[in-house]
Coordinates of C-alpha atoms in Angstrom, one line a residue:
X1 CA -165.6 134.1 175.5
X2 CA -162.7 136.0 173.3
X3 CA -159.7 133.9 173.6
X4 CA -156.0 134.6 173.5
X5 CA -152.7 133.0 173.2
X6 CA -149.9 134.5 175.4
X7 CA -146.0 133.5 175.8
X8 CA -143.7 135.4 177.8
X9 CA -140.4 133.9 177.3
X10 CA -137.0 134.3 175.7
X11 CA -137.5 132.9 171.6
X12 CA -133.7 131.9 172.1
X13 CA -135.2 128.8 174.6
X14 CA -138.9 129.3 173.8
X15 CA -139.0 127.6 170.1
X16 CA -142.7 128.1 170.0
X17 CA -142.4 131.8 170.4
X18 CA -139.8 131.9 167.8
X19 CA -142.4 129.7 165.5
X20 CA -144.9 132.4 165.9
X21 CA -142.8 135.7 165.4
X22 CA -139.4 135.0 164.1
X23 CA -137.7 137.7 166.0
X24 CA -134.8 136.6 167.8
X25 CA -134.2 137.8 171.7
X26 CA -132.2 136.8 174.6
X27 CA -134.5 138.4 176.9
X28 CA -138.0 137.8 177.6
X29 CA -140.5 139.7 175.7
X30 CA -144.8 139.3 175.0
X31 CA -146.4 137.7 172.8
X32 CA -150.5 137.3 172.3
X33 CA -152.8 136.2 169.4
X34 CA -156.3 137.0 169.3
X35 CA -158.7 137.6 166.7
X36 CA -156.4 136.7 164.1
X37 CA -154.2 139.2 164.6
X38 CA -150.7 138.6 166.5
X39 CA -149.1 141.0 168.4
X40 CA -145.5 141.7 170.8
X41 CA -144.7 144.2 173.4
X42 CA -141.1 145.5 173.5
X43 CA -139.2 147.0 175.4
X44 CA -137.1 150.1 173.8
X45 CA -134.3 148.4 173.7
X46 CA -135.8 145.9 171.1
X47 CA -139.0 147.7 169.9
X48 CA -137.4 149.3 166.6
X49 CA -135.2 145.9 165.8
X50 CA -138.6 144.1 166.1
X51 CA -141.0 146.6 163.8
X52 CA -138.5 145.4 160.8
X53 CA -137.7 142.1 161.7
X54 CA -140.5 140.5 163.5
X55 CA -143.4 138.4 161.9
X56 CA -146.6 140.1 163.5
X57 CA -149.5 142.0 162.8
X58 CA -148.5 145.0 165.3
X59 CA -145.8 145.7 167.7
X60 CA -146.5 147.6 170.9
X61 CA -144.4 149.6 173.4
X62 CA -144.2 147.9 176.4
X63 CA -143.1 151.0 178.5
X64 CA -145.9 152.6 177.3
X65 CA -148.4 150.3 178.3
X66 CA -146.7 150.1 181.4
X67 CA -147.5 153.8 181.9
X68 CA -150.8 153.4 181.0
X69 CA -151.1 150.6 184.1
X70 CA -149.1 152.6 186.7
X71 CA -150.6 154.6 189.4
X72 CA -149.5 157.7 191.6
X73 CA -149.3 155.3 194.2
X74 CA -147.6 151.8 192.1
X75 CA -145.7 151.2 189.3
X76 CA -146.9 149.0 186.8
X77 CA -145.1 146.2 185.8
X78 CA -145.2 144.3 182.5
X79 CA -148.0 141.8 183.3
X80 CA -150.1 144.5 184.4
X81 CA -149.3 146.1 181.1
X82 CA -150.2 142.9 179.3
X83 CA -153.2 142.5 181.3
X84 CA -154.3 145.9 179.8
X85 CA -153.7 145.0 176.2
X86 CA -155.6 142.3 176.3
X87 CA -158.6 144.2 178.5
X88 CA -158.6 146.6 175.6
X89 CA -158.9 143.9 173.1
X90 CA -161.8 142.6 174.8
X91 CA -159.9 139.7 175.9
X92 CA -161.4 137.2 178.9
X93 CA -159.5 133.7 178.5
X94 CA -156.0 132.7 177.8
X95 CA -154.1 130.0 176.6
X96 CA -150.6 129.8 177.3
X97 CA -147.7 127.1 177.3
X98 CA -147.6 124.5 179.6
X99 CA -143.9 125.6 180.8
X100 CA -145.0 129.5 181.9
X101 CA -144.2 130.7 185.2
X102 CA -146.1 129.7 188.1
X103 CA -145.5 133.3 189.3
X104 CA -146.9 134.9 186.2
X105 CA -149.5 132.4 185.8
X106 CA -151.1 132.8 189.3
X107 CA -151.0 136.7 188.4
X108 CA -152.8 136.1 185.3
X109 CA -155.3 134.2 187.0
X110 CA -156.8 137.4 188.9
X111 CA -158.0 139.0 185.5
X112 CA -158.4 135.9 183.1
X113 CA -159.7 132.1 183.2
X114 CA -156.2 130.3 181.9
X115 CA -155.9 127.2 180.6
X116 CA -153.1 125.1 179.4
X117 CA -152.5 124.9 175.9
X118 CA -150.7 121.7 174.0
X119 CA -147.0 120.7 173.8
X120 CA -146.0 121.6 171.9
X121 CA -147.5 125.0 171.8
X122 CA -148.0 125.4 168.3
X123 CA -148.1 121.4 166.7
X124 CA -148.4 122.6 163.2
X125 CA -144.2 122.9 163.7
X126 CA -144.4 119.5 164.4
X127 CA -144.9 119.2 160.4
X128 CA -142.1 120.4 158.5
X129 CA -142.6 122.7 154.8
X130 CA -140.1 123.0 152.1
X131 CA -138.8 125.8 154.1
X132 CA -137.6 124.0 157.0
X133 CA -137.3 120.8 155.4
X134 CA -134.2 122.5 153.4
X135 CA -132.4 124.1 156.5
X136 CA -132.7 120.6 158.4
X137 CA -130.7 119.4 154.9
X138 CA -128.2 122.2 155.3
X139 CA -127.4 121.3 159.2
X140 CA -127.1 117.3 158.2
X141 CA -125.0 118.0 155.4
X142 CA -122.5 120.1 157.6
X143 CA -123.1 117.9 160.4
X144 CA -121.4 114.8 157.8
X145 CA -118.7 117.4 156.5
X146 CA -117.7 117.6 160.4
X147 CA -118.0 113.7 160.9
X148 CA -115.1 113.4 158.0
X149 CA -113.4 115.8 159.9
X150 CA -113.5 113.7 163.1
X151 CA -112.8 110.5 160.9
X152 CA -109.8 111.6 159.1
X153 CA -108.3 112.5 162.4
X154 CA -109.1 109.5 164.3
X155 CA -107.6 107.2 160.9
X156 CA -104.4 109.8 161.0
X157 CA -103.6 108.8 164.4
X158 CA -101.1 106.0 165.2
X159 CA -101.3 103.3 167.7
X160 CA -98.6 103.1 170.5
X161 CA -99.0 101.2 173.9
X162 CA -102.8 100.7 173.4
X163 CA -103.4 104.5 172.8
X164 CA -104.2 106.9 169.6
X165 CA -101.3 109.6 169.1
X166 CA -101.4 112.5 166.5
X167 CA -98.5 114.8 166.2
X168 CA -96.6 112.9 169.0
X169 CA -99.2 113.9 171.5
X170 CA -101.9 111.1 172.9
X171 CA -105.3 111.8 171.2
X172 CA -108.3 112.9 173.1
X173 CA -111.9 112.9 172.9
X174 CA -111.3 116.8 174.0
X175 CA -109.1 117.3 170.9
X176 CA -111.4 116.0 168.5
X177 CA -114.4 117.4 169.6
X178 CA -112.9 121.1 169.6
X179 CA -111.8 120.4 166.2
X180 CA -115.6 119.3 164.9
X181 CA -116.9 122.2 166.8
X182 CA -114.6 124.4 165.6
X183 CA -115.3 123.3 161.7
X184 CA -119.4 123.6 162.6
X185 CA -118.9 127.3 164.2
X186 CA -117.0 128.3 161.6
X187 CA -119.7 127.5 158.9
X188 CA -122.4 129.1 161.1
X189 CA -123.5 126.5 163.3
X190 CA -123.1 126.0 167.6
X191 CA -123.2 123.3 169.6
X192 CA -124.5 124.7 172.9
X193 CA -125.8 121.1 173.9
X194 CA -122.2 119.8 173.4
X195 CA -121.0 116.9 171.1
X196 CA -120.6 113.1 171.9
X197 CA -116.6 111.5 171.1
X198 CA -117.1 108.5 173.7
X199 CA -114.6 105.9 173.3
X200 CA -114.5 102.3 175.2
X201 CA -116.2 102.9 178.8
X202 CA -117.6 106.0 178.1
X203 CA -119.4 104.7 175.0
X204 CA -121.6 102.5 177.0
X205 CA -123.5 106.1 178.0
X206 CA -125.4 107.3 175.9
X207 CA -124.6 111.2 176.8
X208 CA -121.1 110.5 177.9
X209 CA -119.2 113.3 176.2
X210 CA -116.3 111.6 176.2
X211 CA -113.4 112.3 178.0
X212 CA -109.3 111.9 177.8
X213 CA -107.5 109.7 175.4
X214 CA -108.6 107.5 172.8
X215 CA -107.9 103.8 172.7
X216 CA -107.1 101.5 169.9
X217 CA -109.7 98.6 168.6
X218 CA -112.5 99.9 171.0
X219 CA -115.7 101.4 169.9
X220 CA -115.4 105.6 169.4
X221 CA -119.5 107.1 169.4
X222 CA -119.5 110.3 167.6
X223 CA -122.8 112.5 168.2
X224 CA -123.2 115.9 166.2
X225 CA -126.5 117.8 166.8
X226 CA -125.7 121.7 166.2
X227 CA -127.8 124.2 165.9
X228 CA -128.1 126.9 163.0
X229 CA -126.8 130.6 164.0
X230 CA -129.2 131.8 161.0
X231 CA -132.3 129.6 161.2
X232 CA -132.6 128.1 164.5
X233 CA -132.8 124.6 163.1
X234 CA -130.9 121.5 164.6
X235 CA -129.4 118.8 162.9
X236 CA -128.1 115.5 164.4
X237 CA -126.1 112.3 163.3
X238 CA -124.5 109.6 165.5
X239 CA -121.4 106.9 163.8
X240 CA -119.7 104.8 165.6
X241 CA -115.9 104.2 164.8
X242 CA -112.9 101.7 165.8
X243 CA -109.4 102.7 164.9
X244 CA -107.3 99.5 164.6
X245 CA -108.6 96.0 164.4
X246 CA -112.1 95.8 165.8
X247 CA -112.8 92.5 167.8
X248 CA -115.3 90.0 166.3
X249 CA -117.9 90.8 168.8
X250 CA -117.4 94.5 168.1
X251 CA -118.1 93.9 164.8
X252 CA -121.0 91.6 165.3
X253 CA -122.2 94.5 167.8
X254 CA -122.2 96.9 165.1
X255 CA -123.5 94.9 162.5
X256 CA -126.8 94.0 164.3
X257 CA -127.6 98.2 165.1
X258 CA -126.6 98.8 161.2
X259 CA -129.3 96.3 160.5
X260 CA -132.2 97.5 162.8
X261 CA -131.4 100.5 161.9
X262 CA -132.2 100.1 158.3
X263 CA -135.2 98.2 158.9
X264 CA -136.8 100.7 161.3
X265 CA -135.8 102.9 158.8
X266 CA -137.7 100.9 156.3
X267 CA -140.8 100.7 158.6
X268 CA -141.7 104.1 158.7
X269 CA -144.4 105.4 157.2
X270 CA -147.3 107.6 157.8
X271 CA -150.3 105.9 160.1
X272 CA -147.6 103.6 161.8
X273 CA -146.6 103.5 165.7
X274 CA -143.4 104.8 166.6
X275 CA -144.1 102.2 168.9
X276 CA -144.3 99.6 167.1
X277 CA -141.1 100.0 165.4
X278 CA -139.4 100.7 168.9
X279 CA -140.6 97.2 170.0
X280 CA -139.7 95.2 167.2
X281 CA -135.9 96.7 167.6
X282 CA -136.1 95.4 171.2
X283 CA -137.4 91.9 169.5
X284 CA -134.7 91.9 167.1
X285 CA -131.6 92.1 169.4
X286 CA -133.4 89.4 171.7
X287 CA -133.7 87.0 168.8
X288 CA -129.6 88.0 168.2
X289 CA -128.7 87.3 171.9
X290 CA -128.4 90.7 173.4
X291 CA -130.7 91.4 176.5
X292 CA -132.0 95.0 178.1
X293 CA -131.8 95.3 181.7
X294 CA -129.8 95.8 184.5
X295 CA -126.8 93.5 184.5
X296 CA -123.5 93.9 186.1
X297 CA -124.9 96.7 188.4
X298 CA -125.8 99.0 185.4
X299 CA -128.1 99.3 182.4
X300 CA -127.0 97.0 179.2
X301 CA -128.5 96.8 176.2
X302 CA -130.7 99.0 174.3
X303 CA -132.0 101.7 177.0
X304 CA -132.9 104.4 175.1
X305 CA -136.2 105.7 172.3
X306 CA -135.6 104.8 168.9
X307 CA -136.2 108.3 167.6
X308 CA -137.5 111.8 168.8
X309 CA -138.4 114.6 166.8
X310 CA -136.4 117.3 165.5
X311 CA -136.5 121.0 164.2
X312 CA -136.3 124.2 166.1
X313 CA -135.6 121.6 169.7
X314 CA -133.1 119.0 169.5
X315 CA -136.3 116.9 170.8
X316 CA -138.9 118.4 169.7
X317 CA -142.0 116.7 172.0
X318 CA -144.2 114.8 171.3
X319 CA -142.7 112.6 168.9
X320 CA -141.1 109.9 169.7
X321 CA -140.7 106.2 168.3
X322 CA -140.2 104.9 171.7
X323 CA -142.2 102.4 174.2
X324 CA -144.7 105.6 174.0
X325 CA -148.0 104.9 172.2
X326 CA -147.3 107.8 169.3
X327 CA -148.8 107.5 165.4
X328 CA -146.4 108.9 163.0
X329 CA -147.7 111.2 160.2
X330 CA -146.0 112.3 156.6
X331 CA -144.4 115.4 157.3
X332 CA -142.8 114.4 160.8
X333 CA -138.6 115.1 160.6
X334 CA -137.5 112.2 163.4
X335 CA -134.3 110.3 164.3
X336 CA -133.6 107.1 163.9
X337 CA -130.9 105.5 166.5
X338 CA -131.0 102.7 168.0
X339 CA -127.9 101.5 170.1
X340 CA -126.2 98.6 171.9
X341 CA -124.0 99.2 175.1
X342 CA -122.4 96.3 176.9
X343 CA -119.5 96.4 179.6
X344 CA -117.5 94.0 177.8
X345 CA -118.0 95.6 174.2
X346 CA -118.9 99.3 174.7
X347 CA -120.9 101.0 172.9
X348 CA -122.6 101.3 169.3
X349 CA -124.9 103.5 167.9
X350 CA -126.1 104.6 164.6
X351 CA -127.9 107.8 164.2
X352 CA -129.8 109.2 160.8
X353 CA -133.0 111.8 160.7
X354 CA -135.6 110.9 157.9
X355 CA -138.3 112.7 156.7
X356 CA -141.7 111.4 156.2
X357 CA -143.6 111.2 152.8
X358 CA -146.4 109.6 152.1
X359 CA -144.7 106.6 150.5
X360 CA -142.3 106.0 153.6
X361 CA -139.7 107.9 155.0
X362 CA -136.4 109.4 153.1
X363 CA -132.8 109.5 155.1
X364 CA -131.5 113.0 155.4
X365 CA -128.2 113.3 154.1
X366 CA -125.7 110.4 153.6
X367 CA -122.6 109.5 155.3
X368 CA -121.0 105.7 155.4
X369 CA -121.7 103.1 157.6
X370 CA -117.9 102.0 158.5
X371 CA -117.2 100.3 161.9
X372 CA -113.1 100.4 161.1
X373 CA -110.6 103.3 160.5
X374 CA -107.8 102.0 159.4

C-alpha cells in the first residue's frame, strides 16, 4: 500500500514542515512525500516565491488542482485538491503529524487509511549536522553578548532605599529586558516567547517574566532564548545575578546549582538516561538540605526537567533529561538547567546547551558564572 507523508500547516509554527522544505510562510500551505519525491501546493500568492526558494522535488498550483476537484455543482476546496494529488500518485495511506486538524483529518479519512506519525515528525532533526550545529553557536554567542548587556546595566545601577536606580529613575525588569531585546533584534534575532529578568519573588517562578523594579542583594534570573530571523534556530541561556551584597544563603543557594550543574554537565554522554542525571540532581540538593515539594502553600525546590531539547522549537520533544525514561545519543543539542527556588531565598538558576559527541558532551558558548554585581 503506497504511503505518503502530508502536513498542512504554517512552517512559521510547524518546525517539521520547515525541516522538510525550507520555505518560510505565515500561512498554511501542503506538503506530501511519496516515492521519494517531495512535493508543495501553493497558492498564487506564494507559488513563484516557493519554485526559487523551496527545498522540493516539484511545486504544484494549488488553484489549479482545486479546479481540477470542483464541480458545476461545488467548489473544491484545498483538501479535495490534495486528495486528488495524491489519487493521481497512486497514493492509499497517509502519515501525518500528531498535531493536524481533527477537521482535516476526519476529511482525510473518507479517501485514505491515516495513521499518526512520530513526534517529532521528522526525528532525524532531533540530530543536529555541522549546519545547524553552527547557527545554534551563532544564537548562544549573541544570546551572551545580550547577557553583558543586561549585566553592565544591572552593575551601573545604584542602590537607594532597597531599590536599583539608573539615570535617577528606579530600575525595572521592563527596562532591562527591552534593552536585551532590543540588542538581539537588532542583530537579527526575536524573542516572540519573551525573556525572563525575575528578581526576588518573582524568581521563585520559573516563567515569571519579571515585573517592576529591581531590588538590591536579592537573586535577579535572566533567561534569553531568541530565535534566529534567518535560520529559524533558537538559542537559550539562563544566569542568575545579585547586585549588592548577596546573603550567605544566597550564595550557598547558588553555589550548590553551579555545582550540579557542572556535574550533570559532566555526566552526559551518549547511551546515558537523561533520567538518570535528572535524579541524581534531585539526590544532590537532598544530601545539601534543600527539599522538593509543596511547602508554605507552593512549590519549593527543584520543580522543573533538567534539560529539553533545542533547535528549530525552543523544546524540541522528545528529549528531555527529566523524571522521563529518555536515552541520550551523540548528536542531541539539549539544555542543562537545573534550579533552586525557596520563599525565603528566591530563585537560582543556571542555564547552558551542550552538544553531544561521542566522548561526552561540549558547552555551547561561554559566559561567567558570577552570583554578585558589584
Amino acid at each position: 500500500m503506497k504511503t505518503a507523508d502530508l502536513i498542512i500547516d504554517s512552517s512559521e509554527k510547524n518546525a517539521d514542515l520547515y525541516y522538510a522544505t525550507g520555505f518560510l510562510a505565515p500561512d498554511p500551505y501542503i506538503y506530501f512525500k511519496v516515492d521519494g519525491r517531495s512535493y508543495v501546493m501553493m497558492s498564487d500568492l506564494e507559488i513563484d516565491r516557493a519554485r526559487k526558494t523551496a527545498k522540493v522535488s516539484r511545486v504544484l498550483s494549488l488553484s489549479k488542482y482545486t479546479k481540477m476537484a470542483s464541480t458545476p455543482k461545488k467548489a473544491a476546496t484545498k483538501l479535495d485538491a490534495v486528495a486528488l494529488a495524491l489519487r493521481e500518485r497512486g497514493v492509499k495511506r497517509l502519515r501525518v503529524p500528531q498535531s493536524m486538524s481533527f477537521v482535516d483529518v476526519e476529511y482525510l479519512k473518507k479517501h485514505f487509511k491515516v495513521e499518526p506519525g512520530p513526534l517529532p515528525f521528522y526525528p532525524e532533526r532531533m540530530k543536529k549536522g555541522k549546519d545547524e550545529l553552527k547557527e545554534i553557536e551563532v544564537a548562544q554567542r549573541f544570546i551572551f553578548k545580550a547577557m553583558a548587556v543586561a549585566e553592565e546595566i544591572i552593575g551601573k545601577a545604584s542602590i537607594k532605599d532597597d531599590k536599583l536606580y539608573l539615570d535617577g529613575e528606579p530600575l525595572t525588569s521592563e527596562r532591562v529586558r527591552s534593552e536585551i531585546e532590543l540588542f538581539l533584534y537588532r542583530n537579527g534575532f526575536i524573542t516572540t516567547d519573551g525573556t525572563i529578568v525575575a528578581c526576588g519573588n518573582d524568581s521563585i517562578d520559573p516563567h515569571n517574566f519579571g515585573s517592576g523594579v529591581l531590588r538590591p542583594n536579592r537573586p535577579i534570573i535572566v533567561d534569553i532564548f531568541p530565535r534566529s530571523k534567518k535560520s529559524l534556530f533558537f538559542g537559550d541561556a539562563t544566569r542568575t545575578f545579585c547586585k549588592g551584597r548577596a546573603p550567605e544563603e544566597l550564595k550557598r543557594l547558588y553555589a550548590t546549582v553551579k555545582e550540579a550543574q557542572e556535574e550533570a554537565i559532566r555526566r552526559i554522554r551518549p547511551g546515558v538516561n537523561g533520567q538518570d542525571i535528572h535524579k541524581w540532581i534531585l539526590s544532590y540538593f537532598e544530601k545539601k538540605g534543600y527539599k522538593t515539594g509543596e511547602m508554605g502553600g507552593r512549590m519549593q525546590g527543584f520543580f522543573h526537567s533538567t534539560g529539553h531539547g533545542i533547535g528549530l522549537e525552543l523544546h524540541e520533544a522528545p528529549l528531555r533529561i527529566g523524571p522521563v525514561d529518555f536515552k541520550l545519543e551523540a548528536g542531541f543539542v539539549t539544555s542543562v538547567e537545573p534550579g533552586l527556588y525557596y520563599k525565603k531565598i528566591g530563585g537560582v538558576r543556571i542555564e547552558d546547551l551542550v552538544y553531544i559527541t561521542k566522548g561526552g558532551a561540549e558547552v555551547i558558548g561561554r559566559y561567567p558564572k558570577r552570583l554578585e554585581i558589584e
